[in-house]
Short mmCIF file of C-alpha atoms in Angstrom, two decimals:
data_model
loop_
_atom_site.label_atom_id
_atom_site.label_comp_id
_atom_site.label_asym_id
_atom_site.label_seq_id
_atom_site.Cartn_x
_atom_site.Cartn_y
_atom_site.Cartn_z
CA VAL A 78 -2.87 26.12 11.46
CA SER A 79 -2.61 28.47 13.60
CA VAL A 80 -5.62 27.20 16.17
CA LEU A 81 -3.83 23.43 15.81
CA THR A 82 -0.28 24.87 16.57
CA ARG A 83 -1.75 26.27 20.06
CA SER A 84 -3.94 23.44 21.10
CA GLY A 85 -0.57 21.08 19.72
CA PRO A 86 1.77 20.62 23.07
CA LYS A 87 -1.43 21.37 25.53
CA ALA A 88 -2.99 19.12 24.35
CA ASP A 89 -1.46 16.02 23.25
CA GLY A 90 1.65 17.35 25.99
CA PRO A 91 1.84 18.34 29.64
CA THR A 92 4.70 20.87 28.85
CA SER A 93 3.49 24.35 28.27
CA ASP A 94 6.92 25.56 26.54
CA GLY A 95 8.82 25.37 23.48
CA LYS A 96 7.25 27.05 20.00
CA PRO A 97 4.06 26.39 18.70
CA ASP A 98 5.21 26.37 15.08
CA VAL A 99 8.04 23.89 16.16
CA TRP A 100 5.24 21.74 18.48
CA PHE A 101 3.41 21.68 14.80
CA VAL A 102 6.11 19.90 13.03
CA TYR A 103 7.23 18.10 16.00
CA TRP A 104 3.86 15.95 15.46
CA ILE A 105 4.23 15.39 12.14
CA PHE A 106 7.08 13.59 12.61
CA PRO A 107 5.54 10.81 15.17
CA GLY A 108 3.00 10.67 12.58
CA PHE A 109 4.31 9.91 9.33
CA TYR A 110 6.58 7.05 11.08
CA ALA A 111 3.21 5.36 11.92
CA ALA A 112 1.72 6.45 9.16
CA PHE A 113 5.32 4.49 7.06
CA GLY A 114 4.45 1.84 9.23
CA VAL A 115 1.40 1.00 8.39
CA ILE A 116 2.17 1.23 4.25
CA ILE A 117 5.20 -0.84 4.52
CA CYS A 118 3.99 -3.61 7.09
CA LEU A 119 -0.01 -4.23 6.22
CA LEU A 120 0.00 -3.05 2.66
CA THR A 121 2.95 -3.56 0.80
CA ARG A 122 4.06 -6.16 2.61
CA VAL A 123 7.83 -4.65 2.09
CA THR A 124 8.09 -5.57 6.50
CA PRO A 125 8.65 -8.08 7.17
CA PRO A 126 10.42 -8.74 3.61
CA PRO A 127 9.35 -11.14 1.67
CA ARG A 128 11.74 -13.87 0.93
CA PRO A 129 15.38 -13.76 -2.06
CA ASP A 130 15.50 -17.10 -2.98
CA ILE A 131 12.04 -17.30 -4.93
CA THR A 132 11.69 -18.61 -8.07
CA THR A 133 10.15 -15.27 -10.76
CA ALA A 134 6.86 -16.70 -10.86
CA ASP A 135 6.99 -16.78 -7.55
CA LYS A 136 7.42 -13.35 -7.62
CA ILE A 137 4.70 -12.62 -9.93
CA ALA A 138 2.24 -14.45 -7.58
CA PHE A 139 3.31 -12.20 -4.50
CA PHE A 140 2.90 -8.98 -6.88
CA THR A 141 -0.39 -10.51 -7.82
CA GLU A 142 -1.30 -11.57 -4.52
CA HIS A 143 -0.58 -7.96 -3.21
CA ARG A 144 -1.50 -6.19 -6.02
CA THR A 145 -4.88 -4.37 -4.28
CA THR A 146 -2.95 -3.07 -1.34
CA MET A 147 0.04 -2.79 -3.09
CA GLN A 148 -1.27 0.09 -4.68
CA ILE A 149 -3.19 1.42 -2.10
CA GLY A 150 0.14 1.60 -0.11
CA PHE A 151 2.91 3.36 -2.64
CA GLY A 152 0.52 5.83 -4.09
CA LEU A 153 -0.48 6.79 -0.75
CA LEU A 154 3.51 6.22 0.15
CA LEU A 155 3.94 9.00 -3.10
CA ILE A 156 2.07 11.42 -1.47
CA LEU A 157 3.42 11.21 2.10
CA LEU A 158 6.44 10.84 1.08
CA GLY A 159 7.55 14.43 1.88
CA GLY A 160 7.02 13.74 5.38
CA ALA A 161 10.16 12.05 5.59
CA ALA A 162 11.86 15.54 5.16
CA VAL A 163 9.68 17.46 7.32
CA SER A 164 10.63 14.70 9.83
CA ASN A 165 14.93 15.43 8.64
CA GLY A 166 13.37 18.94 9.25
CA ILE A 167 12.82 19.28 13.03
CA VAL A 168 16.33 17.09 13.88
CA VAL A 169 17.81 19.72 11.47
CA TYR A 170 16.33 22.30 13.88
CA HIS A 171 17.50 20.86 16.87
CA MET A 172 20.92 20.41 15.60
CA LYS A 173 21.19 23.87 14.62
CA ARG A 174 20.29 24.57 18.00
CA MET A 175 23.51 23.07 19.02
CA THR A 176 26.60 24.34 19.91
CA VAL A 177 28.47 23.00 17.19
CA GLY A 178 26.74 25.36 14.53
CA SER A 179 25.54 24.40 11.09
CA VAL A 180 27.54 22.51 9.44
CA PHE A 181 27.08 18.85 10.76
CA ALA A 182 23.41 19.80 10.61
CA TYR A 183 23.21 20.21 6.41
CA GLY A 184 25.16 16.21 7.19
CA TYR A 185 22.65 14.98 8.58
CA LEU A 186 20.09 17.38 6.19
CA GLY A 187 22.08 15.71 3.39
CA GLY A 188 22.38 12.20 4.04
CA MET A 189 19.16 11.51 5.12
CA ALA A 190 17.40 13.20 1.86
CA VAL A 191 19.66 11.52 -0.87
CA GLY A 192 18.98 8.36 1.37
CA ALA A 193 15.39 8.20 1.27
CA LEU A 194 15.59 8.09 -2.61
CA PRO A 195 16.60 4.65 -2.64
CA GLY A 196 15.70 4.00 1.00
CA PHE A 197 12.36 4.88 0.21
CA LEU A 198 11.10 6.81 -3.73
CA LEU A 199 12.43 3.49 -5.17
CA VAL A 200 11.29 0.43 -3.69
CA ALA A 201 7.37 2.16 -4.51
CA ALA A 202 8.40 2.99 -8.05
CA CYS A 203 9.76 -0.14 -8.99
CA PHE A 204 6.59 -1.85 -6.67
CA LEU A 205 3.98 0.63 -8.49
CA THR A 206 5.12 -0.93 -11.95
CA ALA A 207 5.40 -4.53 -11.41
CA THR A 208 1.56 -4.21 -10.42
CA LEU A 209 0.67 -1.75 -12.96
CA ARG A 210 2.50 -3.00 -15.91
CA VAL A 211 1.78 -6.47 -15.64
CA ASP A 212 1.99 -7.54 -19.30
CA ARG A 213 5.97 -6.88 -18.96
CA ASN A 214 8.42 -9.86 -19.67
CA PRO A 215 8.13 -11.36 -16.28
CA GLU A 216 11.82 -11.75 -16.23
CA VAL A 217 11.71 -7.69 -15.55
CA VAL A 218 9.28 -7.61 -13.06
CA GLY A 219 11.55 -10.21 -11.34
CA MET A 220 14.16 -7.78 -11.23
CA LEU A 221 11.80 -4.98 -10.11
CA TYR A 222 11.32 -7.27 -7.16
CA ASP A 223 14.86 -8.03 -6.30
CA LEU A 224 15.91 -4.10 -7.71
CA GLY A 225 13.07 -2.68 -4.98
CA MET A 226 13.79 -5.43 -2.01
CA LEU A 227 17.82 -4.34 -2.24
CA SER A 228 16.83 -0.58 -2.60
CA TYR A 229 15.13 0.11 -0.20
CA ASN A 230 17.14 -2.56 2.44
CA GLY A 231 20.50 -2.46 1.43
CA SER A 232 20.78 1.63 0.47
CA LEU A 233 22.32 3.00 3.73
CA GLY A 234 25.50 5.04 3.22
CA CYS A 235 23.94 7.67 3.21
CA PHE A 236 22.18 6.76 6.01
CA SER A 237 25.49 5.63 8.03
CA ALA A 238 26.68 9.20 7.37
CA ALA A 239 23.92 11.30 8.60
CA TYR A 240 23.85 9.31 11.81
CA LEU A 241 27.77 10.09 12.12
CA ALA A 242 27.04 13.83 11.51
CA LEU A 243 23.95 13.70 14.09
CA ALA A 244 26.49 11.37 16.24
CA ILE A 245 29.37 13.41 16.32
CA ALA A 246 27.45 16.81 16.75
CA ILE A 247 25.81 15.67 19.88
CA LEU A 248 29.19 14.62 21.26
CA TYR A 249 30.87 18.68 20.28
CA ASP A 250 27.30 20.13 21.12
CA LYS A 251 27.56 21.90 24.99
CA ASN A 252 23.98 22.91 25.03
CA GLY A 253 22.62 19.66 25.51
CA ILE A 254 19.94 19.61 23.05
CA PHE A 255 20.51 15.48 22.86
CA PRO A 256 21.75 13.99 25.79
CA LYS A 257 24.95 12.17 24.79
CA TRP A 258 24.50 8.34 25.35
CA PHE A 259 21.93 9.10 22.10
CA ALA A 260 25.59 9.87 20.40
CA TYR A 261 26.30 6.42 20.84
CA VAL A 262 23.47 4.83 19.97
CA SER A 263 23.33 6.20 16.57
CA ILE A 264 26.66 5.32 16.13
CA TRP A 265 25.41 1.26 16.51
CA GLN A 266 22.81 2.16 14.10
CA ILE A 267 25.75 2.62 11.40
CA VAL A 268 27.10 -0.41 12.68
CA THR A 269 24.33 -2.34 11.58
CA GLU A 270 23.47 -0.52 8.75
CA VAL A 271 26.52 -1.36 7.48
CA ILE A 272 26.95 -5.29 8.45
CA ALA A 273 23.96 -4.53 5.96
CA THR A 274 25.24 -4.20 3.24
CA GLN A 275 25.20 -8.02 3.07
CA MET A 276 22.04 -8.49 1.60
CA PHE A 277 23.51 -7.86 -1.98
CA VAL A 278 25.55 -11.04 -2.01
CA PHE A 279 23.69 -13.71 -0.16
CA TYR A 280 20.15 -15.43 -1.02
CA SER A 281 19.70 -16.81 2.03
CA GLY A 282 20.81 -17.09 5.54
CA PRO A 283 21.26 -14.65 8.29
CA PHE A 284 22.92 -11.55 6.06
CA ALA A 285 20.43 -12.11 3.70
CA TRP A 286 17.98 -9.11 2.70
CA ASN A 287 15.42 -11.14 5.57
CA GLY A 288 18.59 -12.66 7.46
CA SER A 289 18.26 -12.84 11.05
CA ILE A 290 21.60 -10.66 10.95
CA ALA A 291 21.32 -8.25 8.43
CA PHE A 292 18.42 -6.88 8.75
CA TRP A 293 15.91 -8.14 11.67
CA TRP A 294 18.41 -7.41 14.30
CA SER A 295 19.17 -3.90 12.65
CA VAL A 296 15.19 -3.60 13.05
CA VAL A 297 15.50 -4.09 16.09
CA VAL A 298 18.41 -1.41 16.61
CA PHE A 299 17.24 1.16 14.24
CA SER A 300 13.09 0.76 16.48
CA ILE A 301 14.83 1.76 19.84
CA TRP A 302 17.06 4.32 17.67
CA LEU A 303 13.64 5.90 16.37
CA CYS A 304 11.87 5.83 19.80
CA ALA A 305 14.16 7.40 21.34
CA LEU A 306 14.55 10.38 18.64
CA ILE A 307 10.86 11.14 18.69
CA ALA A 308 11.12 11.22 22.95
CA LEU A 309 14.41 12.78 22.65
CA LEU A 310 12.68 15.95 20.29
CA LYS A 311 9.81 15.92 22.61
CA LYS A 312 11.98 17.22 24.70
CA ALA A 313 14.38 19.13 22.78
CA THR A 314 11.26 21.02 22.13
CA ALA A 315 10.04 21.72 25.08
CA ARG A 316 12.55 23.17 26.87
CA GLU A 317 13.03 25.97 23.83
CA PRO A 318 12.36 28.56 25.41
CA ALA A 319 8.82 29.97 23.43
CA ASP A 320 10.85 33.63 23.06
CA SER A 321 14.18 32.55 21.97
CA PRO A 322 14.72 34.10 18.56
CA ALA A 323 13.91 32.39 15.15
CA LEU A 324 17.73 30.69 14.04
CA ASP A 325 19.36 31.69 11.43
CA VAL B 776 26.81 12.57 37.22
CA THR B 777 24.97 11.77 40.68
CA GLN B 778 26.80 8.57 41.03
CA THR B 779 30.06 9.59 40.80
CA GLU B 780 29.37 12.67 43.52
CA SER B 781 28.86 9.40 46.16
CA PRO B 782 32.30 8.01 46.67
CA ARG B 783 31.00 5.01 47.90
CA THR B 784 29.36 3.99 44.93
CA HIS B 785 32.04 5.71 42.44
CA LEU B 786 30.40 4.49 38.75
CA PRO B 787 34.37 5.08 36.59
CA GLY B 788 33.58 6.94 33.43
CA ASP B 789 29.69 9.31 33.10
CA GLY B 790 26.76 6.93 32.96
CA HIS B 791 26.17 7.90 28.37
CA MET B 792 29.55 5.41 28.27
CA TRP B 793 27.41 2.74 30.00
CA VAL B 794 25.16 3.21 27.99
CA MET B 795 26.99 2.02 25.01
CA VAL B 796 28.69 -0.27 26.40
CA ILE B 797 26.36 -2.52 28.11
CA GLY B 798 23.44 -1.91 25.13
CA ASP B 799 26.59 -2.52 22.46
CA MET B 800 27.58 -5.49 24.46
CA VAL B 801 23.50 -6.28 23.94
CA VAL B 802 23.91 -5.77 20.10
CA PHE B 803 26.87 -8.16 19.61
CA ALA B 804 25.49 -11.16 21.96
CA GLY B 805 23.02 -11.22 19.32
CA TYR B 806 25.36 -12.01 17.05
CA PHE B 807 26.95 -14.03 18.99
CA ILE B 808 23.67 -15.48 20.21
CA ILE B 809 22.72 -16.23 15.63
CA PHE B 810 26.15 -17.22 15.57
CA MET B 811 25.78 -20.00 17.83
CA ILE B 812 22.17 -20.85 16.07
CA TYR B 813 23.64 -21.73 12.63
CA ARG B 814 26.67 -23.54 14.40
CA ALA B 815 24.29 -25.63 15.77
CA MET B 816 22.54 -26.82 12.61
CA THR B 817 25.95 -26.92 10.51
CA PRO B 818 28.32 -28.17 13.69
CA GLU B 819 30.31 -30.37 10.87
CA ALA B 820 30.80 -27.23 7.74
CA PHE B 821 31.79 -24.80 10.37
CA LEU B 822 33.90 -26.90 12.75
CA SER B 823 35.82 -28.02 9.42
CA SER B 824 36.04 -24.07 8.43
CA GLN B 825 36.84 -23.10 11.24
CA GLN B 826 40.16 -25.95 10.23
CA HIS B 827 41.27 -22.57 8.47
CA LEU B 828 42.12 -20.02 11.57
CA SER B 829 44.92 -19.37 12.69
CA ILE B 830 44.79 -20.01 16.31
CA ASP B 831 48.00 -18.59 16.68
CA LEU B 832 47.40 -15.47 15.55
CA GLY B 833 44.41 -15.30 17.68
CA ALA B 834 46.83 -15.81 20.60
CA VAL B 835 48.77 -13.46 19.89
CA ASN B 836 45.71 -10.63 19.24
CA THR B 837 44.43 -11.68 22.47
CA VAL B 838 46.99 -11.12 24.24
CA ILE B 839 48.25 -7.17 22.39
CA LEU B 840 44.94 -6.22 23.81
CA LEU B 841 45.21 -7.63 27.12
CA THR B 842 47.95 -5.64 27.36
CA SER B 843 46.16 -2.38 25.55
CA SER B 844 44.44 -2.92 28.55
CA TRP B 845 47.35 -2.92 31.59
CA PHE B 846 47.95 -0.06 29.95
CA ILE B 847 44.99 1.87 29.91
CA ALA B 848 43.81 0.83 33.43
CA CYS B 849 47.07 1.83 34.77
CA SER B 850 46.98 5.51 32.71
CA VAL B 851 43.82 5.34 34.53
CA LEU B 852 45.29 5.21 37.78
CA ALA B 853 48.54 7.55 36.78
CA ALA B 854 45.12 10.49 36.02
CA ARG B 855 43.24 10.02 39.39
CA SER B 856 46.62 10.67 41.26
CA GLY B 857 48.11 14.03 38.30
CA ASP B 858 50.70 12.16 37.30
CA HIS B 859 49.18 13.65 33.48
CA GLU B 860 52.62 12.86 31.47
CA ARG B 861 52.57 9.19 33.08
CA ALA B 862 48.55 8.91 31.39
CA ILE B 863 50.11 9.91 28.39
CA ARG B 864 52.17 7.43 27.68
CA LEU B 865 50.30 4.66 28.77
CA THR B 866 47.61 5.66 26.82
CA TYR B 867 49.61 6.01 23.83
CA GLY B 868 50.73 2.41 24.80
CA GLY B 869 46.94 1.21 24.81
CA GLY B 870 46.87 2.91 21.39
CA LEU B 871 50.38 1.63 19.59
CA CYS B 872 48.83 -2.37 20.72
CA GLY B 873 44.62 -1.67 19.59
CA THR B 874 47.25 -0.48 15.98
CA LEU B 875 49.66 -3.36 15.97
CA PHE B 876 46.17 -5.44 16.96
CA ILE B 877 44.40 -3.71 13.38
CA ALA B 878 47.09 -4.78 11.43
CA ILE B 879 47.42 -8.33 12.57
CA LYS B 880 44.18 -8.58 11.55
CA SER B 881 43.76 -6.67 8.04
CA TYR B 882 47.19 -9.20 7.57
CA GLU B 883 44.69 -12.15 8.57
CA TRP B 884 41.81 -10.71 6.55
CA TRP B 885 44.47 -10.47 3.73
CA ALA B 886 45.88 -13.64 4.59
CA LYS B 887 42.49 -16.01 3.89
CA ILE B 888 40.97 -13.80 1.42
CA THR B 889 43.80 -14.87 -0.44
CA ASP B 890 43.48 -18.46 0.32
CA GLY B 891 39.95 -18.54 -1.33
CA HIS B 892 38.19 -18.27 2.09
CA THR B 893 35.87 -15.90 0.74
CA ASN B 894 31.71 -15.09 2.62
CA SER B 895 30.82 -17.50 0.40
CA ASP B 896 31.00 -19.90 3.40
CA MET B 897 28.70 -19.90 6.03
CA PHE B 898 31.02 -20.18 8.69
CA PHE B 899 33.49 -17.26 7.31
CA SER B 900 30.92 -14.86 6.84
CA PHE B 901 30.15 -14.88 10.34
CA TYR B 902 34.37 -14.40 10.62
CA TYR B 903 33.95 -11.86 8.30
CA VAL B 904 31.08 -9.76 9.37
CA ILE B 905 31.71 -9.90 13.74
CA THR B 906 35.39 -9.76 13.21
CA GLY B 907 35.21 -6.26 11.18
CA VAL B 908 31.91 -5.08 13.41
CA HIS B 909 34.61 -5.65 16.12
CA LEU B 910 37.62 -4.03 14.19
CA VAL B 911 35.39 -0.68 13.70
CA HIS B 912 35.25 -0.35 17.23
CA VAL B 913 38.99 -0.77 17.64
CA VAL B 914 39.39 2.09 15.44
CA ILE B 915 36.79 4.12 17.18
CA GLY B 916 38.39 3.36 20.39
CA LEU B 917 41.40 4.74 18.65
CA ILE B 918 39.66 7.72 18.47
CA VAL B 919 38.24 7.60 22.02
CA LEU B 920 42.00 7.18 22.88
CA GLY B 921 42.85 10.52 21.19
CA VAL B 922 40.41 12.01 22.52
CA THR B 923 42.03 10.74 26.48
CA VAL B 924 45.31 12.60 25.20
CA ARG B 925 44.07 15.68 23.94
CA GLU B 926 41.75 16.16 27.55
CA LEU B 927 44.45 15.10 29.77
CA ARG B 928 47.06 17.35 27.77
CA ASN B 929 44.96 20.25 28.48
CA PRO B 930 45.87 21.80 32.20
CA ALA B 931 42.27 23.82 32.14
CA ARG B 932 40.18 19.66 31.25
CA ARG B 933 41.77 17.01 32.82
CA ARG B 934 38.86 15.47 33.85
CA VAL B 935 39.68 12.00 35.26
CA SER B 936 35.62 11.21 34.92
CA MET B 937 36.93 11.19 30.67
CA VAL B 938 39.67 9.40 31.05
CA GLU B 939 37.69 7.05 32.95
CA SER B 940 34.90 6.93 30.05
CA GLY B 941 37.32 6.14 27.90
CA ALA B 942 38.98 3.16 29.57
CA VAL B 943 35.37 1.92 29.98
CA TYR B 944 34.67 2.64 25.96
CA TRP B 945 38.64 0.32 25.26
CA HIS B 946 37.87 -2.38 28.06
CA MET B 947 35.09 -3.37 26.27
CA VAL B 948 36.14 -3.34 23.22
CA ASP B 949 38.77 -5.95 25.11
CA LEU B 950 35.76 -8.24 26.96
CA LEU B 951 34.35 -8.41 23.57
CA TRP B 952 37.59 -9.43 21.98
CA ILE B 953 37.59 -12.81 23.96
CA VAL B 954 34.59 -13.57 23.48
CA ILE B 955 35.26 -13.55 19.77
CA PHE B 956 38.14 -15.61 20.18
CA ALA B 957 36.68 -17.27 22.30
CA LEU B 958 33.54 -18.34 19.73
CA LEU B 959 35.50 -18.42 16.92
CA TYR B 960 38.50 -19.42 17.37
CA VAL B 961 38.40 -21.54 20.28
CA MET B 962 35.35 -23.72 20.70
CA ARG B 963 35.76 -27.07 18.73
#
């Protein structure tokens, strides 16, 4: 590990400051999300989302068609899901370096950790069950399709609480760990996620789980937020003096 | 920060708030464009649903928000000239208008829902989402005005850029409402 950590920042970034262990954890963040992107987009086919308004037979056909890649993708995700926790860890670490104290960092940590269960894990369990228990009643398999997609795209309250904790912490912070504009971008995230709750009611249209407002426009905002977070974490990690004392 | 140092190219507030305001307007523009696309697909249905909206209540709320923006603009002028007591009073005036807006909007929602105009109708699903998101912005705006008052009360703070930032946000809330009023209530 020490070899990895020492070579990380020098090989990949122009900065030479920052702590080796923090750099090591930092690179897990974009690494996890890159793997996550490949899994959800290319392998398991949950993004772009399949249609909510199809018949049970079509749902069974969807599982049959993508059976192998879904099993590979969600099997991988079950193993890699801890990467989400590590990715949250690097954000929490930098939040704890803010002047506001640890309380918002714990709020972020709790919100993201609980949100990941319905947001990532339940859809994996649903779709793996659907593709590995093919002898089940088709109606039950169809229900797993709905449950998986609604849970994956519509379980947003805990994430909203985490974004709020992050935004407030940034606005109060006097150490300048993250720029203030990122707090505002996090507030957009809350708004788009609250709108996405509409998808439980609709089978089609802009507010369904594949809708232009409830899903696609929210994904655009999320992508901006995520890219900004990865860039800002890199800056924050680089700016931390290598000889600063360890946090509590 | 660097822009505010030069008097010739003075940017009111700080750059971070402008990122928020311009970005937020882009996010709202997305909602407006999607609304227009769906409206263009079934114009008759949208028009017939629109008849149930009270243009009077919408107009009253527009006047209320415009008045609030006037209060806030005057408050910035007062803060710039060092009259902090007056700036605080004017900010309270703006906040009062914002509260009134929320009260009228809540009544309007309650009246529409009890009349059976729920989000099972496409026009009304847009109405609830767009006015709802705007309402969240008004609530955030009231918090921002609270921060402004706190800033003005403390003689050790009283940074004009903070007061300007709050005003920039509040004017955005007003501007967005004018577009929403035009799109949802007025456009036939």
